[in-house]
Structure formats: structure tokens, C-alpha cells
PDB file of C-alpha atoms in Angstrom:
ATOM      1  CA  MET A   1       0.000   0.000   0.000  1.00 43.00           C
ATOM      2  CA  GLU A   2       1.276   3.465  -0.892  1.00 45.00           C
ATOM      3  CA  SER A   3       2.219   5.401   2.211  1.00 46.00           C
ATOM      4  CA  SER A   4       0.537   8.736   2.914  1.00 47.00           C
ATOM      5  CA  PRO A   5       2.657  11.887   2.536  1.00 51.00           C
ATOM      6  CA  VAL A   6       3.944  13.421   5.734  1.00 47.00           C
ATOM      7  CA  LEU A   7       2.474  16.876   6.202  1.00 49.00           C
ATOM      8  CA  SER A   8       4.009  19.661   8.244  1.00 46.00           C
ATOM      9  CA  SER A   9       2.968  20.005  11.866  1.00 46.00           C
ATOM     10  CA  PRO A  10      -0.236  22.046  12.319  1.00 57.00           C
ATOM     11  CA  ALA A  11       1.634  24.137  14.876  1.00 78.00           C
ATOM     12  CA  ARG A  12       4.208  25.280  12.266  1.00 89.00           C
ATOM     13  CA  ARG A  13       2.531  24.778   8.905  1.00 95.00           C
ATOM     14  CA  LEU A  14       5.114  26.726   6.864  1.00 98.00           C
ATOM     15  CA  GLU A  15       8.259  25.627   8.681  1.00 97.00           C
ATOM     16  CA  GLY A  16      11.329  26.263   6.497  1.00 94.00           C
ATOM     17  CA  LYS A  17       9.375  27.853   3.633  1.00 98.00           C
ATOM     18  CA  VAL A  18      10.139  31.224   2.041  1.00 98.00           C
ATOM     19  CA  ALA A  19       7.228  33.504   1.150  1.00 98.00           C
ATOM     20  CA  ILE A  20       6.826  36.837  -0.614  1.00 98.00           C
ATOM     21  CA  VAL A  21       3.762  38.886   0.329  1.00 98.00           C
ATOM     22  CA  THR A  22       2.981  41.840  -1.912  1.00 98.00           C
ATOM     23  CA  GLY A  23       1.010  44.593  -0.227  1.00 97.00           C
ATOM     24  CA  GLY A  24       2.235  43.158   3.062  1.00 97.00           C
ATOM     25  CA  ALA A  25       2.567  46.464   4.901  1.00 96.00           C
ATOM     26  CA  SER A  26      -1.104  46.743   5.809  1.00 93.00           C
ATOM     27  CA  GLY A  27      -4.517  45.108   5.676  1.00 92.00           C
ATOM     28  CA  ILE A  28      -4.852  41.508   4.516  1.00 95.00           C
ATOM     29  CA  GLY A  29      -1.195  41.398   3.482  1.00 97.00           C
ATOM     30  CA  GLU A  30       0.037  42.471   6.904  1.00 97.00           C
ATOM     31  CA  SER A  31      -2.157  39.926   8.712  1.00 97.00           C
ATOM     32  CA  THR A  32      -0.957  37.210   6.351  1.00 98.00           C
ATOM     33  CA  ALA A  33       2.720  38.138   6.707  1.00 98.00           C
ATOM     34  CA  ARG A  34       2.445  37.970  10.494  1.00 98.00           C
ATOM     35  CA  LEU A  35       0.602  34.634  10.356  1.00 98.00           C
ATOM     36  CA  PHE A  36       3.118  33.153   7.905  1.00 98.00           C
ATOM     37  CA  ALA A  37       5.967  34.142  10.227  1.00 98.00           C
ATOM     38  CA  ARG A  38       4.240  32.569  13.238  1.00 97.00           C
ATOM     39  CA  HIS A  39       4.047  29.351  11.237  1.00 98.00           C
ATOM     40  CA  GLY A  40       7.780  29.277  10.559  1.00 97.00           C
ATOM     41  CA  ALA A  41       8.090  31.002   7.164  1.00 98.00           C
ATOM     42  CA  LYS A  42      10.772  33.461   6.186  1.00 98.00           C
ATOM     43  CA  VAL A  43       8.636  36.360   4.983  1.00 98.00           C
ATOM     44  CA  ILE A  44       9.560  39.032   2.464  1.00 98.00           C
ATOM     45  CA  ILE A  45       7.159  41.978   2.558  1.00 98.00           C
ATOM     46  CA  ALA A  46       7.006  43.724  -0.819  1.00 98.00           C
ATOM     47  CA  ASP A  47       5.192  47.057  -0.782  1.00 98.00           C
ATOM     48  CA  ILE A  48       5.433  50.759  -1.642  1.00 97.00           C
ATOM     49  CA  GLN A  49       4.617  51.808   1.933  1.00 96.00           C
ATOM     50  CA  ASP A  50       8.234  51.682   3.073  1.00 98.00           C
ATOM     51  CA  GLU A  51       7.950  52.922   6.661  1.00 98.00           C
ATOM     52  CA  MET A  52       4.919  50.779   7.426  1.00 97.00           C
ATOM     53  CA  GLY A  53       6.459  47.705   5.799  1.00 98.00           C
ATOM     54  CA  GLN A  54       9.725  48.084   7.667  1.00 98.00           C
ATOM     55  CA  GLU A  55       7.868  48.544  10.947  1.00 98.00           C
ATOM     56  CA  VAL A  56       5.869  45.347  10.387  1.00 98.00           C
ATOM     57  CA  CYS A  57       9.152  43.505   9.741  1.00 98.00           C
ATOM     58  CA  ARG A  58      10.685  44.863  12.932  1.00 98.00           C
ATOM     59  CA  GLU A  59       7.673  43.709  14.930  1.00 98.00           C
ATOM     60  CA  ILE A  60       7.737  40.252  13.350  1.00 98.00           C
ATOM     61  CA  VAL A  61      11.438  39.874  14.132  1.00 98.00           C
ATOM     62  CA  GLY A  62      10.832  41.201  17.652  1.00 98.00           C
ATOM     63  CA  ASP A  63       8.279  38.438  18.135  1.00 97.00           C
ATOM     64  CA  GLY A  64      10.830  35.814  17.084  1.00 97.00           C
ATOM     65  CA  GLY A  65       9.893  35.538  13.418  1.00 97.00           C
ATOM     66  CA  MET A  66      11.926  36.058  10.260  1.00 98.00           C
ATOM     67  CA  ALA A  67      11.036  38.939   7.932  1.00 98.00           C
ATOM     68  CA  SER A  68      12.597  41.459   5.586  1.00 98.00           C
ATOM     69  CA  TYR A  69      11.303  44.279   3.429  1.00 98.00           C
ATOM     70  CA  VAL A  70      11.754  45.206  -0.209  1.00 98.00           C
ATOM     71  CA  HIS A  71      10.267  48.219  -1.982  1.00 98.00           C
ATOM     72  CA  CYS A  72       8.102  46.953  -4.825  1.00 98.00           C
ATOM     73  CA  ASP A  73       5.559  48.629  -7.072  1.00 98.00           C
ATOM     74  CA  VAL A  74       3.810  45.595  -8.552  1.00 97.00           C
ATOM     75  CA  SER A  75       2.841  47.524 -11.692  1.00 96.00           C
ATOM     76  CA  SER A  76       6.570  47.708 -12.502  1.00 98.00           C
ATOM     77  CA  GLU A  77       8.010  44.513 -13.963  1.00 98.00           C
ATOM     78  CA  ALA A  78      11.507  45.592 -12.940  1.00 98.00           C
ATOM     79  CA  ASP A  79      10.376  45.899  -9.304  1.00 98.00           C
ATOM     80  CA  VAL A  80       8.623  42.525  -9.249  1.00 98.00           C
ATOM     81  CA  GLN A  81      11.541  40.772 -10.927  1.00 98.00           C
ATOM     82  CA  ALA A  82      13.979  42.428  -8.518  1.00 98.00           C
ATOM     83  CA  ALA A  83      11.923  41.351  -5.498  1.00 98.00           C
ATOM     84  CA  VAL A  84      11.969  37.713  -6.624  1.00 98.00           C
ATOM     85  CA  GLU A  85      15.653  37.767  -7.557  1.00 97.00           C
ATOM     86  CA  THR A  86      16.647  39.501  -4.305  1.00 95.00           C
ATOM     87  CA  ASN A  87      14.821  36.790  -2.403  1.00 96.00           C
ATOM     88  CA  LEU A  88      16.543  34.022  -4.372  1.00 97.00           C
ATOM     89  CA  ARG A  89      19.965  35.522  -3.683  1.00 96.00           C
ATOM     90  CA  SER A  90      19.175  35.761   0.036  1.00 95.00           C
ATOM     91  CA  HIS A  91      17.336  32.486   0.579  1.00 96.00           C
ATOM     92  CA  GLY A  92      18.036  30.349  -2.487  1.00 96.00           C
ATOM     93  CA  ARG A  93      14.391  29.361  -2.955  1.00 96.00           C
ATOM     94  CA  LEU A  94      10.826  30.634  -3.183  1.00 98.00           C
ATOM     95  CA  ASP A  95       8.003  28.469  -1.889  1.00 98.00           C
ATOM     96  CA  VAL A  96       5.042  30.844  -1.628  1.00 98.00           C
ATOM     97  CA  MET A  97       4.044  33.939  -3.592  1.00 98.00           C
ATOM     98  CA  PHE A  98       1.021  35.844  -2.288  1.00 98.00           C
ATOM     99  CA  ASN A  99      -0.021  38.374  -4.936  1.00 98.00           C
ATOM    100  CA  ASN A 100      -2.087  40.597  -2.686  1.00 96.00           C
ATOM    101  CA  ALA A 101      -1.175  44.221  -3.527  1.00 95.00           C
ATOM    102  CA  ASP A 102      -4.264  46.188  -4.444  1.00 89.00           C
ATOM    103  CA  THR A 103      -5.434  49.684  -5.272  1.00 84.00           C
ATOM    104  CA  ALA A 104      -8.801  51.290  -5.917  1.00 71.00           C
ATOM    105  CA  GLU A 105     -10.269  54.442  -7.317  1.00 61.00           C
ATOM    106  CA  GLU A 106     -13.586  55.765  -6.050  1.00 57.00           C
ATOM    107  CA  TYR A 107     -16.137  53.091  -6.939  1.00 61.00           C
ATOM    108  CA  ARG A 108     -18.449  54.094  -9.753  1.00 60.00           C
ATOM    109  CA  PRO A 109     -20.275  52.445 -12.691  1.00 61.00           C
ATOM    110  CA  HIS A 110     -18.311  51.619 -15.845  1.00 63.00           C
ATOM    111  CA  LEU A 111     -19.754  54.545 -17.770  1.00 67.00           C
ATOM    112  CA  GLY A 112     -18.512  56.987 -15.159  1.00 67.00           C
ATOM    113  CA  PHE A 113     -14.981  55.626 -14.962  1.00 71.00           C
ATOM    114  CA  ASP A 114     -12.323  57.596 -16.830  1.00 78.00           C
ATOM    115  CA  ARG A 115      -9.552  55.862 -18.734  1.00 82.00           C
ATOM    116  CA  SER A 116      -6.696  57.012 -16.504  1.00 83.00           C
ATOM    117  CA  GLY A 117      -8.447  55.662 -13.407  1.00 79.00           C
ATOM    118  CA  PHE A 118      -9.146  52.356 -15.121  1.00 80.00           C
ATOM    119  CA  GLU A 119      -5.527  52.019 -16.254  1.00 85.00           C
ATOM    120  CA  LYS A 120      -4.219  52.779 -12.755  1.00 87.00           C
ATOM    121  CA  VAL A 121      -6.378  50.104 -11.149  1.00 85.00           C
ATOM    122  CA  PHE A 122      -5.718  47.584 -13.926  1.00 87.00           C
ATOM    123  CA  ALA A 123      -1.935  48.115 -13.733  1.00 92.00           C
ATOM    124  CA  VAL A 124      -1.800  47.163 -10.057  1.00 92.00           C
ATOM    125  CA  ASN A 125      -4.695  44.747  -9.644  1.00 90.00           C
ATOM    126  CA  VAL A 126      -4.332  42.748 -12.856  1.00 92.00           C
ATOM    127  CA  ILE A 127      -0.930  43.372 -14.445  1.00 95.00           C
ATOM    128  CA  GLY A 128       0.656  43.249 -10.990  1.00 96.00           C
ATOM    129  CA  VAL A 129      -0.794  39.775 -10.426  1.00 96.00           C
ATOM    130  CA  PHE A 130       0.339  38.652 -13.887  1.00 96.00           C
ATOM    131  CA  LEU A 131       3.893  39.840 -13.157  1.00 98.00           C
ATOM    132  CA  GLY A 132       3.908  38.098  -9.790  1.00 98.00           C
ATOM    133  CA  ILE A 133       2.760  34.843 -11.373  1.00 98.00           C
ATOM    134  CA  LYS A 134       5.315  35.189 -14.179  1.00 98.00           C
ATOM    135  CA  HIS A 135       8.428  35.776 -12.104  1.00 98.00           C
ATOM    136  CA  ALA A 136       7.510  33.622  -9.106  1.00 98.00           C
ATOM    137  CA  GLY A 137       6.341  30.898 -11.491  1.00 98.00           C
ATOM    138  CA  ARG A 138       9.687  30.855 -13.279  1.00 97.00           C
ATOM    139  CA  ALA A 139      11.554  30.523  -9.974  1.00 97.00           C
ATOM    140  CA  MET A 140       9.263  27.778  -8.700  1.00 98.00           C
ATOM    141  CA  ALA A 141       9.072  25.817 -11.958  1.00 96.00           C
ATOM    142  CA  SER A 142      12.814  25.250 -11.817  1.00 92.00           C
ATOM    143  CA  THR A 143      12.374  23.376  -8.513  1.00 94.00           C
ATOM    144  CA  GLY A 144       9.055  21.694  -9.338  1.00 94.00           C
ATOM    145  CA  LEU A 145       7.347  22.960  -6.185  1.00 95.00           C
ATOM    146  CA  GLY A 146       5.561  26.080  -5.000  1.00 98.00           C
ATOM    147  CA  SER A 147       2.283  27.755  -4.209  1.00 98.00           C
ATOM    148  CA  ILE A 148       1.059  31.002  -5.775  1.00 98.00           C
ATOM    149  CA  ILE A 149      -1.997  32.641  -4.214  1.00 98.00           C
ATOM    150  CA  ASN A 150      -3.783  35.667  -5.658  1.00 97.00           C
ATOM    151  CA  THR A 151      -6.206  37.925  -3.834  1.00 95.00           C
ATOM    152  CA  ALA A 152      -9.381  38.273  -5.894  1.00 91.00           C
ATOM    153  CA  SER A 153     -12.799  39.167  -4.441  1.00 85.00           C
ATOM    154  CA  THR A 154     -16.401  38.059  -4.397  1.00 81.00           C
ATOM    155  CA  VAL A 155     -16.855  39.852  -7.731  1.00 76.00           C
ATOM    156  CA  SER A 156     -15.005  36.866  -9.173  1.00 72.00           C
ATOM    157  CA  VAL A 157     -18.289  34.981  -8.829  1.00 76.00           C
ATOM    158  CA  MET A 158     -20.837  37.827  -8.856  1.00 73.00           C
ATOM    159  CA  THR A 159     -20.883  41.465  -9.871  1.00 65.00           C
ATOM    160  CA  MET A 160     -21.365  44.646  -7.869  1.00 59.00           C
ATOM    161  CA  GLY A 161     -22.190  46.778 -10.898  1.00 54.00           C
ATOM    162  CA  VAL A 162     -18.927  48.725 -10.600  1.00 55.00           C
ATOM    163  CA  LEU A 163     -15.528  48.313 -12.222  1.00 54.00           C
ATOM    164  CA  PRO A 164     -14.158  45.119 -10.674  1.00 57.00           C
ATOM    165  CA  THR A 165     -10.792  43.494 -11.226  1.00 59.00           C
ATOM    166  CA  GLY A 166     -11.597  40.328  -9.282  1.00 55.00           C
ATOM    167  CA  PRO A 167     -12.863  38.445 -12.361  1.00 60.00           C
ATOM    168  CA  ARG A 168      -9.618  39.203 -14.197  1.00 77.00           C
ATOM    169  CA  ARG A 169      -7.570  37.868 -11.291  1.00 82.00           C
ATOM    170  CA  GLY A 170      -9.715  34.747 -11.213  1.00 82.00           C
ATOM    171  CA  GLY A 171      -9.083  34.156 -14.916  1.00 85.00           C
ATOM    172  CA  LEU A 172      -5.341  34.613 -14.503  1.00 92.00           C
ATOM    173  CA  THR A 173      -5.423  32.129 -11.630  1.00 94.00           C
ATOM    174  CA  ARG A 174      -7.125  29.411 -13.663  1.00 94.00           C
ATOM    175  CA  ASP A 175      -4.899  29.891 -16.706  1.00 95.00           C
ATOM    176  CA  ALA A 176      -1.723  29.840 -14.623  1.00 96.00           C
ATOM    177  CA  ALA A 177      -2.922  26.796 -12.657  1.00 97.00           C
ATOM    178  CA  VAL A 178      -3.109  24.793 -15.885  1.00 97.00           C
ATOM    179  CA  GLU A 179       0.253  25.977 -17.194  1.00 97.00           C
ATOM    180  CA  LEU A 180       2.249  25.803 -13.968  1.00 98.00           C
ATOM    181  CA  GLY A 181       0.492  22.730 -12.618  1.00 97.00           C
ATOM    182  CA  ARG A 182       2.426  20.693 -15.142  1.00 96.00           C
ATOM    183  CA  CYS A 183       5.582  21.924 -13.391  1.00 96.00           C
ATOM    184  CA  GLY A 184       4.333  21.002  -9.923  1.00 97.00           C
ATOM    185  CA  VAL A 185       3.418  24.595  -9.013  1.00 98.00           C
ATOM    186  CA  ARG A 186      -0.053  25.244  -7.616  1.00 98.00           C
ATOM    187  CA  VAL A 187      -1.938  28.486  -8.353  1.00 98.00           C
ATOM    188  CA  ASN A 188      -5.085  29.415  -6.426  1.00 98.00           C
ATOM    189  CA  CYS A 189      -6.919  32.536  -5.359  1.00 96.00           C
ATOM    190  CA  VAL A 190      -8.807  33.699  -2.298  1.00 96.00           C
ATOM    191  CA  SER A 191     -11.905  35.860  -2.703  1.00 93.00           C
ATOM    192  CA  PRO A 192     -12.885  37.849   0.391  1.00 91.00           C
ATOM    193  CA  HIS A 193     -16.202  39.521   0.969  1.00 87.00           C
ATOM    194  CA  LEU A 194     -16.060  43.290   1.414  1.00 82.00           C
ATOM    195  CA  LEU A 195     -13.591  44.062   4.194  1.00 83.00           C
ATOM    196  CA  ALA A 196     -13.602  47.432   5.937  1.00 77.00           C
ATOM    197  CA  SER A 197      -9.984  48.178   5.081  1.00 76.00           C
ATOM    198  CA  PRO A 198      -8.699  51.775   4.757  1.00 73.00           C
ATOM    199  CA  LEU A 199      -8.456  51.266   0.972  1.00 76.00           C
ATOM    200  CA  ALA A 200     -12.047  50.060   0.615  1.00 77.00           C
ATOM    201  CA  CYS A 201     -13.386  52.757   2.934  1.00 75.00           C
ATOM    202  CA  ARG A 202     -11.724  55.485   0.882  1.00 75.00           C
ATOM    203  CA  ALA A 203     -12.991  54.004  -2.371  1.00 72.00           C
ATOM    204  CA  LEU A 204     -16.567  53.808  -1.105  1.00 72.00           C
ATOM    205  CA  GLY A 205     -16.476  57.092   0.788  1.00 76.00           C
ATOM    206  CA  MET A 206     -17.452  55.428   4.060  1.00 82.00           C
ATOM    207  CA  ASP A 207     -15.888  55.246   7.487  1.00 82.00           C
ATOM    208  CA  THR A 208     -14.969  51.899   9.029  1.00 80.00           C
ATOM    209  CA  ARG A 209     -18.010  51.658  11.295  1.00 83.00           C
ATOM    210  CA  ALA A 210     -20.470  52.500   8.514  1.00 81.00           C
ATOM    211  CA  MET A 211     -18.972  49.893   6.207  1.00 79.00           C
ATOM    212  CA  GLU A 212     -18.901  47.217   8.893  1.00 80.00           C
ATOM    213  CA  ASP A 213     -22.553  47.946   9.680  1.00 80.00           C
ATOM    214  CA  ALA A 214     -23.512  47.727   5.990  1.00 77.00           C
ATOM    215  CA  VAL A 215     -21.700  44.407   5.556  1.00 78.00           C
ATOM    216  CA  GLU A 216     -23.197  42.999   8.758  1.00 80.00           C
ATOM    217  CA  LYS A 217     -26.750  43.925   7.694  1.00 77.00           C
ATOM    218  CA  SER A 218     -26.281  42.186   4.323  1.00 76.00           C
ATOM    219  CA  SER A 219     -24.494  39.157   5.759  1.00 81.00           C
ATOM    220  CA  VAL A 220     -25.816  35.607   5.444  1.00 83.00           C
ATOM    221  CA  LEU A 221     -23.680  34.371   8.352  1.00 84.00           C
ATOM    222  CA  SER A 222     -24.560  36.098  11.599  1.00 79.00           C
ATOM    223  CA  ALA A 223     -22.158  34.246  13.881  1.00 74.00           C
ATOM    224  CA  ALA A 224     -19.024  36.182  12.919  1.00 76.00           C
ATOM    225  CA  ALA A 225     -17.794  39.437  11.403  1.00 80.00           C
ATOM    226  CA  LEU A 226     -15.200  39.264   8.625  1.00 86.00           C
ATOM    227  CA  LYS A 227     -11.701  40.323   9.670  1.00 90.00           C
ATOM    228  CA  ALA A 228      -8.369  40.418   7.831  1.00 92.00           C
ATOM    229  CA  GLN A 229      -7.247  37.489   9.989  1.00 95.00           C
ATOM    230  CA  ASP A 230      -9.980  35.313   8.460  1.00 94.00           C
ATOM    231  CA  ILE A 231      -8.537  35.907   4.996  1.00 96.00           C
ATOM    232  CA  ALA A 232      -5.011  35.271   6.267  1.00 98.00           C
ATOM    233  CA  GLU A 233      -6.077  31.884   7.646  1.00 98.00           C
ATOM    234  CA  ALA A 234      -7.502  30.926   4.235  1.00 98.00           C
ATOM    235  CA  VAL A 235      -4.274  31.995   2.509  1.00 98.00           C
ATOM    236  CA  LEU A 236      -2.248  29.985   5.039  1.00 98.00           C
ATOM    237  CA  TYR A 237      -4.163  26.855   4.056  1.00 98.00           C
ATOM    238  CA  LEU A 238      -3.477  27.435   0.341  1.00 98.00           C
ATOM    239  CA  ALA A 239       0.196  28.096   1.079  1.00 98.00           C
ATOM    240  CA  SER A 240       0.678  25.016   3.231  1.00 98.00           C
ATOM    241  CA  ASP A 241       1.218  21.378   2.298  1.00 96.00           C
ATOM    242  CA  GLU A 242      -2.291  20.644   3.584  1.00 96.00           C
ATOM    243  CA  SER A 243      -3.601  21.915   0.236  1.00 98.00           C
ATOM    244  CA  ARG A 244      -1.012  20.020  -1.817  1.00 97.00           C
ATOM    245  CA  TYR A 245      -3.626  18.785  -4.328  1.00 97.00           C
ATOM    246  CA  VAL A 246      -5.630  22.011  -4.528  1.00 98.00           C
ATOM    247  CA  ASN A 247      -4.946  23.808  -7.812  1.00 98.00           C
ATOM    248  CA  GLY A 248      -6.946  26.335  -9.836  1.00 97.00           C
ATOM    249  CA  HIS A 249      -9.335  26.847  -6.919  1.00 97.00           C
ATOM    250  CA  ASN A 250     -11.118  30.039  -5.881  1.00 95.00           C
ATOM    251  CA  LEU A 251     -11.526  29.932  -2.096  1.00 96.00           C
ATOM    252  CA  VAL A 252     -14.424  32.297  -1.403  1.00 94.00           C
ATOM    253  CA  VAL A 253     -14.452  33.710   2.138  1.00 93.00           C
ATOM    254  CA  ASP A 254     -17.783  35.493   2.352  1.00 89.00           C
ATOM    255  CA  GLY A 255     -19.907  33.755   4.968  1.00 88.00           C
ATOM    256  CA  GLY A 256     -22.106  32.412   2.184  1.00 88.00           C
ATOM    257  CA  TYR A 257     -22.991  35.832   0.745  1.00 85.00           C
ATOM    258  CA  THR A 258     -22.529  34.812  -2.889  1.00 84.00           C
ATOM    259  CA  THR A 259     -24.752  31.742  -2.540  1.00 85.00           C
ATOM    260  CA  THR A 260     -27.896  33.875  -2.773  1.00 79.00           C
ATOM    261  CA  ASN A 261     -29.277  37.077  -4.248  1.00 68.00           C
ATOM    262  CA  PRO A 262     -29.960  39.323  -1.244  1.00 63.00           C
ATOM    263  CA  SER A 263     -32.000  41.901  -3.152  1.00 60.00           C
ATOM    264  CA  LEU A 264     -35.437  40.352  -2.620  1.00 51.00           C
ATOM    265  CA  GLY A 265     -34.811  39.647   1.041  1.00 53.00           C
ATOM    266  CA  ALA A 266     -33.602  43.204   1.631  1.00 56.00           C
ATOM    267  CA  HIS A 267     -36.687  44.580  -0.138  1.00 49.00           C
ATOM    268  CA  LEU A 268     -39.055  42.426   1.905  1.00 47.00           C
ATOM    269  CA  LEU A 269     -37.391  43.414   5.169  1.00 51.00           C
ATOM    270  CA  ALA A 270     -37.529  47.089   4.233  1.00 57.00           C
ATOM    271  CA  SER A 271     -41.231  46.758   3.362  1.00 51.00           C
ATOM    272  CA  SER A 272     -42.241  44.877   6.505  1.00 46.00           C
TER     273      SER A 272
END
């Protein structure tokens, strides 16, 4: 009988692995970088928020973890390539690439979105993911192992009627999963429900409390409120050996929101 593979200990699920986290200075990226480090990974935070990124690294190291920072604008191929190559020179390997960096203009319908705003969002949210897949994929394919995770959103499975980039990230994930899967490299994405991050609050013109209240009122799952840590835990699973046969998957973390159309229910409640 074929023996079962030995998985890493649940207590240290990324022991000995090297991970790059783009957009790791704040929000989902920061929570994920900290969680990766607690699980034994050497973490490279790649961001344009230099002071914040360096401070997160100092705190991780102060807590006994391993972390370093590299300035990286993911819309620049030179920056992404340099981040991967700097990591390889320092650590000799790359096991996990979390393409998480994100930007947003003020949310508005397609017809109200100007070209420059579209190009800015597309350059970071779509081209940035493509570049991360390209350069991390090349490094991982040479070893025949690795996990690439992309942050998408619930608009990868439903629309909000605004200019989303989640569907594009989902498509890149599936295409790359087929191509790189033949090399032993897994590519998946995680799709969070709306999180009251500073970026999302600015884009929607809402403060944190107002957004959290709006999400809670529209939630299907009443037992918990979505936090960045919840997304980080999902990313940890996709990065770890526990998901060794998961490839091309979109892990939706939305409390069941996308399983139903909430419009009728909201109308009935408002009318009652």
C-alpha cells in the first residue's frame, strides 16, 4: 500500500518555507505576513509603503519571526523581478508567492470611470498579479514545487455593478494553474467579501463603522464578522502542504454571501 505523505505540523505549517507577500505592509497582506511568520516562514514583505512595511518587519522579528522588506511597485516589472531575484539571492528558494497588492479608485459604474483611473487600477490589480505569477512561477518551476496565491474578491463569482478586477484575477489564476500545474506549481486565489480596510473605505467614501454595519446587515452568516485574519487563515491553508492537491481553486471567504441574491430579502425586510 502506498504510504501517505507526511504533512508539516499544524503548529508550524510553513516551517522552512520562504514567502513573498505583496502589499504586506497593511490590511490583509500584513495579517498574512504575520501569520506566515508565526508558522515558521521566512517572509519578504514587498510594498510601496516603506515605513509601514519596515515597521511590520521589525515587529515580526521582535516576536521571534523572520522577515525582511523590499520596496516593490507591482505595476513595474523591474520591481517585481527584482523582489523575486533579491529573495533568491538571500534564501536560495521561493516556496510561496502571495499576490495581494491592491489599489482602488472611487467606486463608480463603468460609464462613469475615466480611462486614466481604469488604467491605474488595472496596472496594479491585474498586471501586478500577472507579473507576480510570471516571475515567481519561473523561480518555482525550476524546482518543481511552489504555491502562488492571488487575492481576488467576491466579484469573481458575482458582480457589484462597478468596475471590478476580481474576475480578471480569477481568470489569470485558472490559466496559470493549468500551465504551472504541469511543473508542480499550484496556483489558487482567495476571494474575500467586502472588508472594511482603509483602501475600501476610501474608495466607497465610508468610514470603518459605517462599512462594517452595511456588511453585517447584508451578511448571510450572523455568527461572525469578517476580519483580515480570516482571509489570512484561508491563505495559510493554500500556502501550506495541507492543500497540496488544490490547484486552480477560488476559495471564497464570504460567509455564504454569494450563494444567494440578497436583493429580494432586503426589499421584503424594508417593506415589513
